[in-house]
Amino acid sequence: MNLTLKIWRQKNANDKGKMVDYKISDVSPDMSFLEMLDVLNTELIEKGDEPVAFDHDCREGICGMCSLYINGEAHGPDRGVTTCQLHMRKFKDGDTIYIEPFRSTAFPVVKDLVVDRSSFDRIQHAGGFISVNTSGNTQDANAIPINKHDADTSFDAATCIGCGACVASCKNSSAMLFVSAKVSQFALLPQGKVEATDRVMNMVKQMDEEGFGNCTNTGACEVECPKGISLENIARMNREYLKAGIK
Amino acid sequence: MSGIIKSSIARKVAMALSAFFLMIFLLQHFAINILSVFSPDTFNEVSHFMGTNPLVQFALQPVLVFAIVFHFVMGFILEIKNKKSRTVKYVKNNGAANSSWMSRNMIWSGATILAFFVLHFIDFFFPELNTKYILGDLSGMHNGEFKYYNELLHKFESPIRVGAYVISFVLLAMHLLHGFNSAFQSVGATVGRKEVMKKIGRAYAILIPLGFIFIALFHHFNGH
Ligand code: HEM
Ligand code: SF4
Ligand code: FES
């Protein structure tokens, strides 16, 4: 396959940045999107040019590091996958592919396609945990009966990898899907109930302080989420928040 | 509580509550208007009751005006805030891949409805206030008969006015096609019944505006 890539290049956080065109040839349809970028970078380095900076780590869809807004969609046109799991067979010979960083005021660009998603970490620190006494007589979690539906729903919420595709896809740059997944994961389990009130209040407060926008329920996040996190989590978080607000 | 109304979720819920009120009002308004098709006399009587009953006039009406103003002011505030949350736009964005046109353009369908409200208030609401509370005429009569039905017929004579009316209600339908479910989602009421809610939402969003359009066209073509 021969492709034209239009890639966002930006030297550093203060640089204005612009789209730059690259031609790439002999791309195998079996390559992953990131492997295709590796090939491009090897060519750039051989020519003495600056390679394109992009985030990645596990390359198997579990770490949430890879990002990229490809042809107007987070993680590209495929569904239920991260960019490292996106294959070049989803594109056609001769295609022009736009590659941009995830855009949000709360995700500032560090360089080229790399963005700083530490706002997510700060939201997690604000309440995305449970406090367990490790004195030695902690109760075995498996000894607490939990009904199957709640356990499954909680586990589904816990599959969120914190990639930020929800924010990148949302017309409002809202982080509600991410935060609601983290809130729901605990809210559904007995271990999480103890700190439920503080958790939802503090995480939402941190979310607002980071400058994410307001959810208007467009549902774009759910469609683009590589882990299929459901919008129901947002409705659940709204409920948790109302409950906490009344307390 | 003052900290709460600043938070994103509290604002969403407030937006939804104002929308619920508007949707109930719309239903009630439709129920009265449709009477004009079947029985002008009943329409006149109910209109007169609504127009002169102190509970409706001094309790419900101010809440309605507040809900409308709150809803669109908050709508604009949220729109501005959301624009600020992404200052650098995408060069290529494929919004249609993951969301409906209606959901991405609430501000435009909303702005059209706002324009309609302005027209509607100039047409009916302000003259009513003037007659009733400035001129002090609470009779609801004109030339010896109830005026409401005749006023309604008069307003639906001009094809331009009827056209504008129809367009507004098409945009209201679009606003509600997203808005109805959005409001229930905002208050956390969709957990476990997403599909049913979608169906109810679609029915409401299409049938009610269609009903208003029917009433307008009916009188336009049947009027004197
Ligand atoms: C006065 C003109 C109006 C404007 C400018 C306006 C604007 C908006 C905007 C921008 C939103 C999206 C905000 C959000 O979802 O958080 C919205 C939501 C909504 N609007 Fe309106 N609107 C208007 C009139 C109406 C009317 C007359 C109705 C119903 C009869 C209505 C029903 C709704 C509903 C149900 C929602 C969804 C609420 C939610 O998401 O919680 N709107 N409106
Ligand atoms: S909710 Fe989905 S899209 Fe958002 S951060 Fe989690 S895994 Fe990524
Ligand atoms: S690199 Fe880990 S999810 Fe893509």
Short mmCIF file of C-alpha atoms in Angstrom, two decimals, chain B residues 15-224:
data_model
loop_
_atom_site.label_atom_id
_atom_site.label_comp_id
_atom_site.label_asym_id
_atom_site.label_seq_id
_atom_site.Cartn_x
_atom_site.Cartn_y
_atom_site.Cartn_z
CA MET B 15 -30.47 21.69 32.88
CA ALA B 16 -32.43 18.45 32.88
CA LEU B 17 -34.92 19.70 35.50
CA SER B 18 -35.65 22.84 33.50
CA ALA B 19 -36.05 20.64 30.43
CA PHE B 20 -38.48 18.32 32.26
CA PHE B 21 -40.58 21.29 33.19
CA LEU B 22 -40.56 22.52 29.58
CA MET B 23 -41.52 19.10 28.29
CA ILE B 24 -44.47 18.83 30.68
CA PHE B 25 -45.53 22.35 29.76
CA LEU B 26 -45.32 21.45 26.08
CA LEU B 27 -47.59 18.45 26.64
CA GLN B 28 -50.15 20.55 28.48
CA HIS B 29 -49.99 23.28 25.83
CA PHE B 30 -50.58 20.67 23.16
CA ALA B 31 -53.56 19.21 25.02
CA ILE B 32 -55.21 22.63 25.02
CA ASN B 33 -54.34 23.56 21.45
CA ILE B 34 -55.69 20.33 20.02
CA LEU B 35 -59.10 21.22 21.49
CA SER B 36 -59.26 24.03 18.95
CA VAL B 37 -59.52 21.39 16.23
CA PHE B 38 -62.38 19.48 17.83
CA SER B 39 -64.33 22.08 19.75
CA PRO B 40 -63.71 25.83 19.53
CA ASP B 41 -66.02 26.39 22.50
CA THR B 42 -64.11 24.07 24.81
CA PHE B 43 -60.87 25.61 23.57
CA ASN B 44 -62.18 29.06 24.46
CA GLU B 45 -63.31 27.99 27.91
CA VAL B 46 -60.08 26.20 28.83
CA SER B 47 -58.01 29.11 27.45
CA HIS B 48 -60.03 31.53 29.50
CA PHE B 49 -59.58 29.40 32.61
CA MET B 50 -55.80 29.17 32.10
CA GLY B 51 -55.63 32.88 31.37
CA THR B 52 -57.48 34.00 34.45
CA ASN B 53 -56.89 31.34 37.10
CA PRO B 54 -54.66 32.94 39.76
CA LEU B 55 -52.79 29.69 40.46
CA VAL B 56 -51.84 29.32 36.80
CA GLN B 57 -51.14 33.02 36.35
CA PHE B 58 -49.16 33.78 39.49
CA ALA B 59 -47.61 30.43 40.38
CA LEU B 60 -47.10 28.30 37.25
CA GLN B 61 -46.51 31.11 34.76
CA PRO B 62 -43.59 32.72 36.61
CA VAL B 63 -42.01 29.27 37.05
CA LEU B 64 -42.42 28.68 33.33
CA VAL B 65 -40.80 31.98 32.40
CA PHE B 66 -37.98 31.22 34.83
CA ALA B 67 -37.51 27.70 33.40
CA ILE B 68 -37.31 29.03 29.84
CA VAL B 69 -34.83 31.76 30.71
CA PHE B 70 -32.77 29.44 32.92
CA HIS B 71 -32.72 26.74 30.25
CA PHE B 72 -31.40 28.85 27.41
CA VAL B 73 -29.03 30.94 29.52
CA MET B 74 -27.53 27.76 31.00
CA GLY B 75 -27.45 26.25 27.49
CA PHE B 76 -25.34 29.16 26.27
CA ILE B 77 -23.09 29.09 29.37
CA LEU B 78 -22.40 25.37 28.91
CA GLU B 79 -21.72 25.86 25.21
CA ILE B 80 -19.11 28.54 25.95
CA LYS B 81 -17.50 26.46 28.68
CA ASN B 82 -17.33 23.44 26.38
CA LYS B 83 -15.75 25.44 23.57
CA LYS B 84 -13.04 26.55 26.02
CA SER B 85 -12.31 22.93 26.90
CA ARG B 86 -10.82 22.43 23.44
CA THR B 87 -9.07 25.55 22.26
CA VAL B 88 -7.13 23.88 19.43
CA LYS B 89 -9.59 22.26 17.02
CA TYR B 90 -9.02 19.08 15.04
CA VAL B 91 -8.00 19.58 11.43
CA LYS B 92 -10.16 16.58 10.54
CA ASN B 93 -13.03 15.53 12.78
CA ASN B 94 -15.58 12.88 11.90
CA GLY B 95 -18.37 13.60 14.39
CA ALA B 96 -20.95 11.69 12.36
CA ALA B 97 -19.03 8.47 13.04
CA ASN B 98 -20.01 8.39 16.69
CA SER B 99 -22.90 10.74 17.44
CA SER B 100 -26.12 12.09 15.97
CA TRP B 101 -26.35 15.44 14.23
CA MET B 102 -29.05 16.44 16.71
CA SER B 103 -26.82 15.81 19.70
CA ARG B 104 -24.00 17.90 18.27
CA ASN B 105 -26.21 20.85 17.35
CA MET B 106 -28.42 21.39 20.39
CA ILE B 107 -27.32 25.00 20.52
CA TRP B 108 -28.59 25.65 16.96
CA SER B 109 -31.91 23.86 17.34
CA GLY B 110 -32.20 25.64 20.71
CA ALA B 111 -31.44 29.05 19.16
CA THR B 112 -34.20 28.49 16.58
CA ILE B 113 -36.68 27.65 19.32
CA LEU B 114 -35.56 30.79 21.15
CA ALA B 115 -36.31 32.85 18.03
CA PHE B 116 -39.72 31.18 17.93
CA PHE B 117 -40.33 32.03 21.58
CA VAL B 118 -39.59 35.69 20.86
CA LEU B 119 -42.12 35.68 18.01
CA HIS B 120 -44.64 33.74 20.09
CA PHE B 121 -44.36 36.15 23.00
CA ILE B 122 -44.84 39.15 20.73
CA ASP B 123 -47.85 37.41 19.13
CA PHE B 124 -49.72 36.11 22.14
CA PHE B 125 -48.08 36.57 25.50
CA PHE B 126 -47.29 40.31 25.56
CA PRO B 127 -50.66 41.40 24.10
CA GLU B 128 -52.35 39.16 26.70
CA LEU B 129 -50.39 40.74 29.55
CA ASN B 130 -51.19 44.17 28.14
CA THR B 131 -54.93 43.53 27.86
CA LYS B 132 -55.21 41.83 31.21
CA TYR B 133 -52.89 43.65 33.53
CA ILE B 134 -52.29 47.06 31.95
CA LEU B 135 -55.69 47.74 30.40
CA GLY B 136 -57.32 45.70 33.16
CA ASP B 137 -59.66 43.75 30.87
CA LEU B 138 -59.97 40.26 32.32
CA SER B 139 -63.13 39.32 30.43
CA GLY B 140 -61.39 37.46 27.61
CA MET B 141 -64.10 38.83 25.32
CA HIS B 142 -63.96 40.64 22.02
CA ASN B 143 -67.09 41.91 20.22
CA GLY B 144 -69.28 39.93 22.55
CA GLU B 145 -67.60 36.53 22.22
CA PHE B 146 -64.51 34.77 23.55
CA LYS B 147 -61.53 36.00 21.55
CA TYR B 148 -59.11 33.09 21.92
CA TYR B 149 -60.25 30.89 19.05
CA ASN B 150 -60.59 33.81 16.65
CA GLU B 151 -57.13 35.07 17.57
CA LEU B 152 -55.72 31.63 16.91
CA LEU B 153 -57.36 31.49 13.46
CA HIS B 154 -56.09 34.95 12.69
CA LYS B 155 -52.49 34.02 13.50
CA PHE B 156 -52.56 31.01 11.22
CA GLU B 157 -53.74 32.96 8.15
CA SER B 158 -50.37 34.11 6.82
CA PRO B 159 -48.48 31.35 4.98
CA ILE B 160 -45.15 32.91 6.01
CA ARG B 161 -46.09 32.74 9.66
CA VAL B 162 -47.31 29.17 9.31
CA GLY B 163 -44.09 28.27 7.47
CA ALA B 164 -41.95 29.73 10.26
CA TYR B 165 -44.11 27.90 12.78
CA VAL B 166 -43.61 24.58 11.01
CA ILE B 167 -39.84 25.05 10.74
CA SER B 168 -39.61 25.88 14.45
CA PHE B 169 -41.45 22.73 15.38
CA VAL B 170 -39.29 20.59 13.12
CA LEU B 171 -36.27 21.97 14.97
CA LEU B 172 -38.01 21.41 18.30
CA ALA B 173 -38.50 17.79 17.26
CA MET B 174 -34.77 17.52 16.55
CA HIS B 175 -33.95 19.20 19.87
CA LEU B 176 -36.13 16.67 21.66
CA LEU B 177 -34.89 13.67 19.68
CA HIS B 178 -31.67 14.15 21.57
CA GLY B 179 -32.94 16.14 24.53
CA PHE B 180 -35.62 13.83 25.90
CA ASN B 181 -33.27 10.95 26.55
CA SER B 182 -30.44 13.23 27.48
CA ALA B 183 -32.51 14.68 30.32
CA PHE B 184 -33.32 11.23 31.72
CA GLN B 185 -29.68 10.20 31.40
CA SER B 186 -28.63 13.35 33.26
CA VAL B 187 -30.69 12.48 36.31
CA GLY B 188 -29.47 8.88 36.24
CA ALA B 189 -32.85 7.44 35.26
CA THR B 190 -31.71 5.38 32.26
CA VAL B 191 -29.75 2.69 34.11
CA GLY B 192 -31.16 -0.68 33.04
CA ARG B 193 -33.90 0.71 30.76
CA LYS B 194 -31.98 2.39 27.98
CA GLU B 195 -33.89 0.83 25.08
CA VAL B 196 -37.39 1.52 26.43
CA MET B 197 -36.46 5.11 27.19
CA LYS B 198 -35.16 5.54 23.64
CA LYS B 199 -38.50 4.44 22.22
CA ILE B 200 -40.55 6.67 24.50
CA GLY B 201 -38.23 9.57 23.73
CA ARG B 202 -38.55 9.11 20.01
CA ALA B 203 -42.33 8.91 20.22
CA TYR B 204 -42.60 12.08 22.30
CA ALA B 205 -40.08 14.01 20.20
CA ILE B 206 -41.87 13.25 16.95
CA LEU B 207 -45.56 13.07 17.91
CA ILE B 208 -45.90 16.23 19.97
CA PRO B 209 -44.24 18.64 17.50
CA LEU B 210 -46.10 16.89 14.67
CA GLY B 211 -49.33 17.52 16.55
CA PHE B 212 -48.57 21.24 16.80
CA ILE B 213 -47.77 21.32 13.09
CA PHE B 214 -51.05 19.55 12.33
CA ILE B 215 -53.02 22.11 14.33
CA ALA B 216 -51.35 25.00 12.48
CA LEU B 217 -51.95 23.49 9.05
CA PHE B 218 -55.51 22.47 9.93
CA HIS B 219 -56.48 26.03 10.79
CA HIS B 220 -54.50 27.49 7.93
CA PHE B 221 -56.40 25.45 5.37
CA ASN B 222 -59.78 25.39 7.14
CA GLY B 223 -59.82 28.93 8.52
CA HIS B 224 -62.03 31.63 7.11
#
